[in-house]
Coordinates of C-alpha atoms in Angstrom, one line a residue:
G3 CA -11.3 26.8 2.7
S4 CA -14.5 25.8 0.8
T5 CA -16.8 27.4 3.4
V6 CA -14.8 29.9 5.4
V7 CA -11.6 32.1 5.3
K8 CA -9.9 31.7 8.7
C9 CA -6.8 33.2 10.3
H10 CA -5.1 31.9 13.4
V11 CA -2.2 33.5 15.2
Y12 CA 0.1 30.9 16.9
D13 CA 2.8 31.4 19.6
R14 CA 5.8 29.2 20.1
A15 CA 3.9 26.6 22.1
A16 CA 1.5 26.4 19.1
A17 CA -1.4 27.8 21.1
V18 CA -3.8 30.1 19.3
R19 CA -3.4 33.6 20.5
G20 CA -6.0 35.2 18.2
S21 CA -8.3 34.2 15.5
S22 CA -10.9 35.4 13.0
Y23 CA -13.0 34.1 10.3
R24 CA -15.6 35.0 7.6
K25 CA -17.9 32.9 5.4
V26 CA -16.8 32.3 1.9
E27 CA -19.4 33.6 -0.5
S28 CA -19.9 31.3 -3.4
L29 CA -21.6 32.5 -6.6
Y30 CA -23.9 30.3 -8.7
P31 CA -24.2 32.1 -12.1
H32 CA -25.7 29.1 -13.9
P33 CA -27.0 25.7 -12.8
G34 CA -23.9 23.6 -11.7
W35 CA -21.5 26.5 -11.9
V36 CA -19.7 27.5 -8.7
E37 CA -17.5 30.6 -8.5
L38 CA -15.8 33.0 -6.1
D39 CA -15.4 36.7 -6.6
P40 CA -11.5 37.3 -6.4
E41 CA -12.0 40.9 -5.0
V42 CA -14.4 39.7 -2.2
L43 CA -12.0 36.8 -1.3
W44 CA -9.1 39.2 -1.2
S45 CA -10.8 41.6 1.1
Q46 CA -11.9 38.7 3.3
F47 CA -8.3 37.4 3.4
I48 CA -6.9 40.7 4.4
G49 CA -9.6 41.4 6.8
V50 CA -9.3 38.1 8.9
I51 CA -5.5 38.6 9.1
K52 CA -5.8 42.1 10.5
E53 CA -8.7 41.0 13.0
A54 CA -6.8 38.0 14.2
V55 CA -3.6 39.9 14.9
Q56 CA -5.7 42.6 16.7
A57 CA -7.6 39.8 18.7
A58 CA -4.2 38.4 19.7
G59 CA -3.3 41.8 21.2
L60 CA -0.3 42.1 18.8
H61 CA 1.2 44.5 16.3
M62 CA 1.9 43.4 12.8
R63 CA 5.6 44.0 13.3
Q64 CA 5.6 41.2 15.9
I65 CA 4.5 38.6 13.3
A66 CA 7.4 36.3 12.5
G67 CA 5.9 34.9 9.2
L68 CA 2.7 34.1 7.3
G69 CA 1.8 30.5 6.1
I70 CA -1.1 30.1 3.6
S71 CA -3.2 26.9 3.4
T72 CA -5.8 26.9 0.6
Q73 CA -8.6 24.9 -0.9
R74 CA -7.4 22.8 -3.9
G75 CA -8.5 22.7 -7.5
T76 CA -10.1 26.3 -7.4
F77 CA -8.3 28.5 -9.9
I78 CA -8.3 31.7 -11.8
T79 CA -6.5 33.2 -14.9
W80 CA -5.4 36.7 -15.3
H81 CA -3.6 39.2 -17.6
K82 CA 0.2 39.1 -16.9
R83 CA 0.6 42.9 -17.6
T84 CA -2.5 44.4 -16.1
G85 CA -3.1 41.8 -13.3
K86 CA -6.8 41.9 -14.5
P87 CA -8.7 38.6 -14.1
F88 CA -10.4 37.0 -17.2
H89 CA -13.0 35.4 -15.0
N90 CA -14.0 34.7 -11.4
F91 CA -12.4 31.9 -9.4
I92 CA -13.8 28.6 -10.8
S93 CA -14.4 26.4 -7.7
W94 CA -13.4 22.7 -7.5
Q95 CA -17.1 22.1 -6.9
D96 CA -18.0 23.6 -10.3
L97 CA -19.7 21.4 -12.9
R98 CA -19.3 23.3 -16.2
S99 CA -16.9 20.7 -17.4
A100 CA -19.1 17.7 -16.8
E101 CA -19.9 17.0 -20.4
L102 CA -16.3 17.5 -21.4
V103 CA -15.2 15.1 -18.7
N104 CA -17.7 12.4 -19.7
S105 CA -16.8 12.6 -23.5
W106 CA -13.0 12.4 -22.7
N107 CA -13.4 9.5 -20.3
N108 CA -15.5 7.6 -22.9
S109 CA -13.2 8.6 -25.9
L110 CA -11.2 6.3 -28.1
L111 CA -8.2 8.4 -27.7
L112 CA -8.1 7.9 -23.9
K113 CA -8.5 4.1 -24.3
V114 CA -5.5 4.2 -26.8
I115 CA -3.4 6.2 -24.2
H116 CA -4.4 3.5 -21.5
V117 CA -3.1 0.8 -23.7
I118 CA 0.2 2.5 -24.6
F119 CA 1.1 3.2 -21.0
T120 CA 0.0 -0.3 -19.8
V121 CA 2.4 -1.8 -22.3
L122 CA 5.2 0.7 -21.2
H123 CA 4.6 -0.1 -17.5
F124 CA 4.6 -3.9 -18.4
L125 CA 7.9 -3.6 -20.3
T126 CA 9.8 -1.3 -18.0
G127 CA 8.2 -2.0 -14.6
N128 CA 8.5 1.8 -14.1
D129 CA 5.7 3.1 -11.9
R130 CA 5.9 6.4 -13.7
Y131 CA 3.8 4.8 -16.5
L132 CA 1.2 3.4 -14.1
A133 CA -0.8 6.6 -13.5
P134 CA -1.4 7.4 -17.2
S135 CA -2.4 3.8 -17.9
F136 CA -5.7 4.4 -16.1
L137 CA -6.0 8.1 -16.4
T138 CA -9.5 9.4 -16.0
F139 CA -10.7 12.9 -15.8
S140 CA -12.8 14.4 -12.9
T141 CA -14.9 17.5 -12.5
H142 CA -12.9 18.2 -9.3
Q143 CA -9.7 18.7 -11.1
A144 CA -8.6 22.0 -12.7
S145 CA -7.5 20.4 -16.1
M146 CA -11.0 20.1 -17.9
K147 CA -12.2 23.5 -16.5
L148 CA -9.0 25.2 -17.7
S149 CA -9.6 23.5 -21.1
W150 CA -13.2 24.9 -21.0
V151 CA -11.7 28.5 -20.2
F152 CA -9.5 28.5 -23.4
K153 CA -12.4 27.2 -25.5
N154 CA -14.9 29.8 -24.2
I155 CA -13.1 32.9 -22.9
H156 CA -11.6 34.6 -26.0
E157 CA -9.5 37.2 -24.0
A158 CA -7.7 34.4 -22.0
E159 CA -7.0 32.5 -25.3
E160 CA -5.6 35.6 -27.0
A161 CA -3.5 36.6 -24.0
A162 CA -2.0 33.1 -23.8
K163 CA -1.0 33.3 -27.4
K164 CA 1.0 36.4 -26.6
N165 CA 2.4 34.8 -23.4
N166 CA 0.4 37.2 -21.3
C167 CA -1.9 34.7 -19.4
C168 CA -1.3 33.7 -15.8
F169 CA -2.9 30.6 -14.2
G170 CA -3.1 30.3 -10.4
T171 CA -4.8 28.3 -7.7
V172 CA -5.9 30.3 -4.7
D173 CA -2.4 30.4 -3.1
T174 CA -0.8 31.8 -6.3
W175 CA -3.3 34.6 -6.7
L176 CA -3.0 35.6 -3.0
L177 CA 0.8 35.6 -3.2
Y178 CA 0.6 37.6 -6.4
R179 CA -1.7 40.2 -4.8
L180 CA 0.3 40.3 -1.4
T181 CA 3.4 41.1 -3.3
K182 CA 1.7 43.6 -5.7
G183 CA 2.5 41.3 -8.7
S184 CA 6.3 41.0 -7.9
V185 CA 6.1 37.2 -7.0
Y186 CA 4.3 34.6 -9.2
A187 CA 4.7 31.1 -7.9
T188 CA 3.0 28.0 -6.3
D189 CA 4.3 25.2 -4.2
Y190 CA 4.5 21.4 -5.0
S191 CA 1.5 20.4 -2.9
N192 CA -0.9 22.8 -4.7
A193 CA 0.6 22.0 -8.1
S194 CA 0.2 18.2 -7.6
S195 CA -3.5 18.7 -6.7
T196 CA -4.5 20.3 -10.0
G197 CA -4.4 17.2 -12.1
I198 CA -2.1 19.0 -14.6
F199 CA 1.2 18.4 -12.8
E200 CA 3.4 15.3 -13.2
P201 CA 4.3 14.3 -9.7
F202 CA 6.9 11.7 -10.8
M203 CA 8.8 14.2 -13.0
K204 CA 7.8 17.2 -10.6
C205 CA 6.9 19.4 -13.5
W206 CA 3.7 20.7 -15.4
N207 CA 2.6 17.9 -17.7
P208 CA 3.3 19.0 -21.3
T209 CA 1.6 15.9 -22.8
L210 CA -1.7 16.5 -21.0
C211 CA -1.6 20.2 -21.9
N212 CA -1.1 19.4 -25.6
L213 CA -4.0 16.9 -25.3
L214 CA -6.3 19.5 -23.8
S215 CA -5.0 22.4 -25.9
I216 CA -3.7 24.3 -22.8
P217 CA -0.7 26.5 -23.3
V218 CA 2.2 25.3 -21.0
S219 CA 3.4 29.1 -20.8
I220 CA 0.6 29.9 -18.4
Y221 CA 1.8 28.0 -15.4
P222 CA 3.6 29.5 -12.3
P223 CA 7.1 28.3 -11.2
V224 CA 6.9 25.7 -8.5
R225 CA 8.8 26.2 -5.2
D226 CA 9.3 24.3 -1.9
T227 CA 6.3 24.2 0.4
S228 CA 8.3 25.6 3.3
F229 CA 10.1 28.5 1.6
N230 CA 10.7 32.3 1.8
F231 CA 8.3 33.4 -1.1
G232 CA 9.1 37.1 -0.4
S233 CA 7.3 39.7 1.8
T234 CA 3.9 41.3 1.7
D235 CA 3.9 44.8 0.2
S236 CA 4.3 47.2 3.3
E237 CA 1.2 49.3 2.2
I238 CA -1.1 46.2 3.0
F239 CA -0.4 45.7 6.7
G240 CA 1.8 48.7 7.4
V241 CA 4.9 46.6 7.6
P242 CA 6.3 43.9 5.3
I243 CA 5.5 40.3 6.6
P244 CA 7.6 37.4 5.3
I245 CA 5.5 34.8 3.4
M246 CA 7.2 31.5 4.6
A247 CA 4.9 28.7 3.4
M248 CA 2.2 27.9 0.8
V249 CA 0.5 24.5 1.1
A250 CA -2.8 22.7 -0.1
D251 CA -5.2 22.2 2.7
Q252 CA -5.1 18.4 3.1
Q253 CA -1.4 18.2 2.8
S254 CA -1.3 21.0 5.4
A255 CA -3.5 19.1 7.8
M256 CA -1.2 16.1 7.3
F257 CA 1.8 18.2 8.3
G258 CA -0.2 19.8 11.2
E259 CA -0.9 16.3 12.5
C260 CA 2.8 15.5 12.4
C261 CA 2.3 12.5 10.1
F262 CA 5.9 12.7 9.0
H263 CA 6.7 8.9 8.7
P264 CA 5.7 6.4 5.9
G265 CA 2.5 4.7 7.0
D266 CA 1.2 7.6 9.1
V267 CA -2.5 8.2 8.2
K268 CA -4.6 11.4 8.5
L269 CA -8.3 11.4 8.3
T270 CA -9.9 14.8 7.9
M271 CA -13.7 15.1 8.1
G272 CA -14.7 18.6 7.1
T273 CA -16.9 19.5 4.2
G274 CA -15.7 16.3 2.6
G275 CA -13.7 13.5 4.0
F276 CA -10.0 12.8 3.1
W277 CA -7.8 9.8 4.0
N278 CA -4.2 10.6 3.4
V279 CA -1.3 8.1 3.8
N280 CA 2.3 9.2 3.9
T281 CA 4.1 6.9 1.4
G282 CA 7.5 8.5 1.9
E283 CA 9.6 8.8 -1.2
H284 CA 7.5 6.3 -3.1
L285 CA 4.6 7.5 -5.2
F286 CA 1.8 5.0 -5.3
A287 CA -0.5 5.2 -8.3
S288 CA -3.7 3.1 -8.0
R289 CA -6.6 2.4 -10.3
G290 CA -9.9 3.8 -9.0
S291 CA -10.4 5.7 -5.8
L292 CA -6.8 6.6 -4.7
Y293 CA -4.9 9.5 -6.0
P294 CA -1.1 10.2 -5.8
L295 CA 0.0 13.6 -4.5
I296 CA 3.1 15.5 -3.3
G297 CA 2.6 16.2 0.4
W298 CA 5.4 18.7 0.7
K299 CA 8.9 19.5 -0.4
I300 CA 11.3 21.0 2.0
G301 CA 14.8 21.3 0.5
E302 CA 15.9 17.9 -0.6
E303 CA 13.1 16.1 1.1
V304 CA 10.0 15.3 -1.0
V305 CA 7.2 13.4 0.8
Y306 CA 4.5 11.6 -1.3
L307 CA 0.9 10.9 -0.2
T308 CA -1.9 8.7 -1.4
E309 CA -5.3 10.2 -1.0
G310 CA -8.8 8.9 -1.0
S311 CA -11.8 11.2 -0.7
I312 CA -15.5 10.9 0.2
A313 CA -18.1 13.6 -0.5
D314 CA -20.8 15.0 1.7
V315 CA -19.4 14.6 5.2
G316 CA -19.9 18.1 6.8
T317 CA -22.2 19.2 4.0
A318 CA -24.8 16.5 4.9
I319 CA -24.7 17.4 8.6
K320 CA -25.0 21.2 7.8
W321 CA -28.1 20.4 5.6
A322 CA -29.7 18.4 8.5
L323 CA -29.0 21.5 10.8
D324 CA -30.5 23.9 8.1
I325 CA -33.8 21.9 7.9
E326 CA -33.9 21.7 11.7
L327 CA -33.4 18.0 12.2
F328 CA -31.5 19.2 15.4
T329 CA -30.7 22.7 16.8
N330 CA -27.0 22.1 17.5
V331 CA -24.4 20.0 15.8
D332 CA -23.0 19.0 19.2
E333 CA -26.2 17.0 20.0
T334 CA -26.1 14.7 16.9
A335 CA -23.8 12.1 18.6
E336 CA -26.2 11.8 21.5
M337 CA -29.3 11.6 19.2
A338 CA -27.6 8.8 17.2
Q339 CA -26.9 6.9 20.5
R340 CA -30.4 7.2 21.7
T341 CA -31.5 4.6 19.2
A342 CA -30.1 1.1 18.9
D343 CA -30.0 1.4 15.1
S344 CA -31.4 3.6 12.3
Q345 CA -34.4 1.2 11.9
G346 CA -33.3 0.3 8.4
V347 CA -33.1 3.9 7.2
C348 CA -30.1 4.6 4.9
F349 CA -28.7 7.9 3.9
I350 CA -27.3 8.1 0.4
P351 CA -24.8 11.0 0.0
G352 CA -24.9 13.2 -3.1
F353 CA -25.0 16.9 -2.2
Q354 CA -21.5 17.3 -3.7
V355 CA -20.7 16.3 -7.2
S356 CA -19.3 12.7 -7.6
G357 CA -16.5 12.2 -10.1
D358 CA -18.1 8.9 -11.1
D359 CA -21.6 10.2 -11.2
P360 CA -22.0 14.0 -11.6
Y361 CA -25.8 13.8 -11.5
L362 CA -26.2 11.9 -8.3
C363 CA -28.7 13.3 -5.7
A364 CA -28.7 12.7 -2.0
S365 CA -31.6 10.6 -0.6
F366 CA -33.0 8.6 2.3
M367 CA -34.1 5.0 1.7
G368 CA -36.2 2.8 4.1
L369 CA -38.4 5.4 5.6
K370 CA -41.3 4.1 7.7
P371 CA -44.2 5.8 9.7
S372 CA -42.1 5.0 12.8
T373 CA -39.1 6.9 11.5
N374 CA -38.1 9.8 13.7
R375 CA -35.3 12.5 13.7
N376 CA -33.0 10.2 15.7
H377 CA -33.1 7.5 13.0
L378 CA -32.5 10.2 10.3
V379 CA -29.5 11.7 12.1
R380 CA -28.1 8.2 12.9
A381 CA -28.5 7.2 9.2
I382 CA -26.5 10.4 8.2
L383 CA -23.7 9.7 10.8
E384 CA -23.6 6.0 9.9
S385 CA -23.0 6.8 6.2
V386 CA -19.9 8.7 7.2
A387 CA -18.5 5.8 9.1
F388 CA -19.5 3.2 6.4
R389 CA -17.7 5.2 3.8
N390 CA -14.6 5.5 6.0
K391 CA -14.6 1.7 6.3
L392 CA -14.9 1.3 2.5
L393 CA -12.0 3.7 1.8
Y394 CA -9.8 2.2 4.6
D395 CA -10.3 -1.2 3.1
V396 CA -9.2 0.1 -0.3
I397 CA -6.1 1.7 1.2
V398 CA -5.1 -1.5 3.1
K399 CA -5.5 -3.4 -0.2
K400 CA -3.7 -1.0 -2.6
V401 CA -1.0 0.8 -0.4
H402 CA 1.8 -1.7 0.3
I403 CA 3.0 0.0 3.4
P404 CA 2.2 -1.0 7.0
L405 CA -0.3 1.6 8.4
R406 CA 0.9 3.3 11.6
T407 CA -1.0 5.9 13.6
I408 CA -4.4 7.2 12.4
R409 CA -5.0 10.9 13.4
A410 CA -8.3 12.6 12.7
D411 CA -9.2 16.2 12.4
G412 CA -11.9 18.5 10.9
G413 CA -15.2 19.6 12.4
V414 CA -16.8 16.2 12.1
S415 CA -13.9 14.6 14.1
N416 CA -15.6 16.2 17.2
N417 CA -18.5 13.8 16.7
S418 CA -17.8 10.9 19.1
F419 CA -20.4 8.7 17.4
V420 CA -18.8 8.8 14.0
M421 CA -15.2 8.5 15.6
Q422 CA -16.2 5.5 17.7
M423 CA -18.1 3.7 15.0
T424 CA -15.2 4.3 12.5
S425 CA -12.7 2.9 15.0
D426 CA -15.0 -0.2 15.5
L427 CA -15.4 -0.8 11.8
I428 CA -11.6 -0.5 10.9
N429 CA -10.6 -2.2 14.1
K430 CA -7.9 0.5 14.7
K431 CA -7.1 3.1 17.3
I432 CA -7.8 6.7 16.2
E433 CA -6.2 9.8 17.8
K434 CA -8.0 13.2 17.8
P435 CA -6.0 16.3 18.6
A436 CA -7.0 19.0 21.0
N437 CA -7.0 21.4 18.0
A438 CA -9.2 20.3 15.1
E439 CA -7.9 23.2 12.9
M440 CA -5.1 21.2 11.4
S441 CA -4.9 22.9 8.0
S442 CA -3.9 26.3 9.6
L443 CA -1.6 24.7 12.1
G444 CA 0.2 22.8 9.3
A445 CA 0.6 26.1 7.4
A446 CA 2.0 27.7 10.6
F447 CA 4.4 24.8 11.3
L448 CA 5.8 25.0 7.6
A449 CA 6.2 28.7 7.9
G450 CA 7.7 28.4 11.3
L451 CA 10.3 26.0 10.1
A452 CA 11.3 28.2 7.1
S453 CA 11.6 31.3 9.4
G454 CA 13.5 29.6 12.3
F455 CA 10.6 30.2 14.6
W456 CA 10.7 26.4 15.3
T457 CA 13.9 24.4 14.7
D458 CA 12.9 21.0 13.4
K459 CA 10.1 18.4 13.1
K460 CA 11.1 16.9 16.5
Q461 CA 10.2 20.1 18.2
L462 CA 6.9 20.2 16.4
K463 CA 6.0 16.7 17.6
K464 CA 6.5 17.8 21.1
L465 CA 3.8 20.5 20.5
R466 CA 1.1 17.9 19.6
R467 CA -1.8 17.7 22.0
I468 CA -4.1 14.7 21.9
E469 CA -7.7 15.4 23.2
A470 CA -9.2 11.9 22.8
V471 CA -8.2 8.4 21.7
F472 CA -11.0 6.1 20.2
E473 CA -10.3 2.4 20.5
P474 CA -12.4 -0.5 19.0
R475 CA -15.2 -1.5 21.5
K476 CA -17.4 -3.6 19.2
D477 CA -16.6 -6.3 16.7
S478 CA -17.1 -4.9 13.1
E479 CA -19.3 -7.8 12.3
E480 CA -22.0 -6.3 14.6
Y481 CA -22.5 -3.6 12.0
R482 CA -22.7 -6.1 9.2
P483 CA -26.6 -6.1 8.7
A484 CA -26.7 -2.4 8.7
M485 CA -23.8 -1.9 6.4
D486 CA -25.1 -4.5 3.9
A487 CA -28.5 -2.7 3.8
W488 CA -26.7 0.6 3.2
L489 CA -24.5 -1.0 0.4
Q490 CA -27.8 -2.3 -1.2
A491 CA -29.3 1.1 -1.0
M492 CA -26.2 2.6 -2.6
K493 CA -26.5 0.2 -5.5
H494 CA -30.0 1.5 -6.3
S495 CA -29.1 5.1 -6.2
P496 CA -26.7 5.8 -9.2
H497 CA -27.5 8.3 -12.0
W498 CA -30.6 9.5 -10.3

């Protein structure tokens, strides 16, 4: 993940038998740059697996299979022959491509592309032409940063010319290292999260690569999500362990929540917030804040998702903890409930880079001499619920599928204030599972299906454990004055 490397060992009842975690060590070599050292990440990854298996009281030979769920958009390039990286992992949070993104998004060429594909979509009615008709670039995606690599790192450019350059997201790099270079691949969920993969055609996008001067030869083959990718080299763990699934973290959480049917919704509230809707075999492209993805591919089954995201969910709460607004995250819900409202204080998120406004900063508005910690904490938590409401309304408007169950996970889903307020605002029931670690459970489920550890999705559904159900208690109109004030504050904040 973005903040921790975790390993969980699951038994047949999907209960955690042992676990281990270490903090991800991000590097900031220049302002706005965010990197990960591949060797440090590798040693942490191997370390947590060994520790988790030991904590479970098991031997490596008792492990049926390994599933790997990874953060998305973070990538590395390396030399095909030597395996030596050309640079550190460039994180999805990295801003080095901000100027490139802005110049492309404002370019005449992109406007021409929009017109061409709008006309094609109008003439054919084929949704395949819809996404390019409003294509915009974001600093979160790998595409522009990869273009930056080939413009600025001479060795990578030279190796690519000789067909000696490999590109990989975190999953691909780990698979390559685990198999001592004998397996080079990614899966459909990770590929579709890069912004360089064509989800309709299910292939790397040659048009986009030509546009950005990225050689198509650098990309790994794309495999099913639940699939036998090969086994770890026996020197690493003492015995070979089958690698049976690779999956992007949000898609993995969706699978872990058993959101298998069209209209099922998953809300992950971790470092950021992610709303994912299962759209079945239909890929919904939408202008603005929703993004089409491949959820997973298992044999002939391809499941598509529509995703909307919000920044600064867990990040804002962690910052408030770091500056000692409270001593324990668990007390924030109680602090927010102690006061009837935030007394007009509004929290404007902006710790994480926004695709629309990469220079946005976080801020409080409406501070008064009477403002206390409870008001500040409540304002932060309210901003999460308000943004959940805005994104939910966009989903209802744009995704033409009746929404079924809404299931929440991630650390912030443990906050009863945020959960209840979100339920009130959207006027929907929200289920929270007993296990909030859905990304790892999803990877385990996918690996278990591929290895025969579990037989089918029906069996997985029976393993689900619901800890709490939040049902609407208040009319959403009761929040209208506070939400209007927050929306007004948001209008005043851009480009600050």
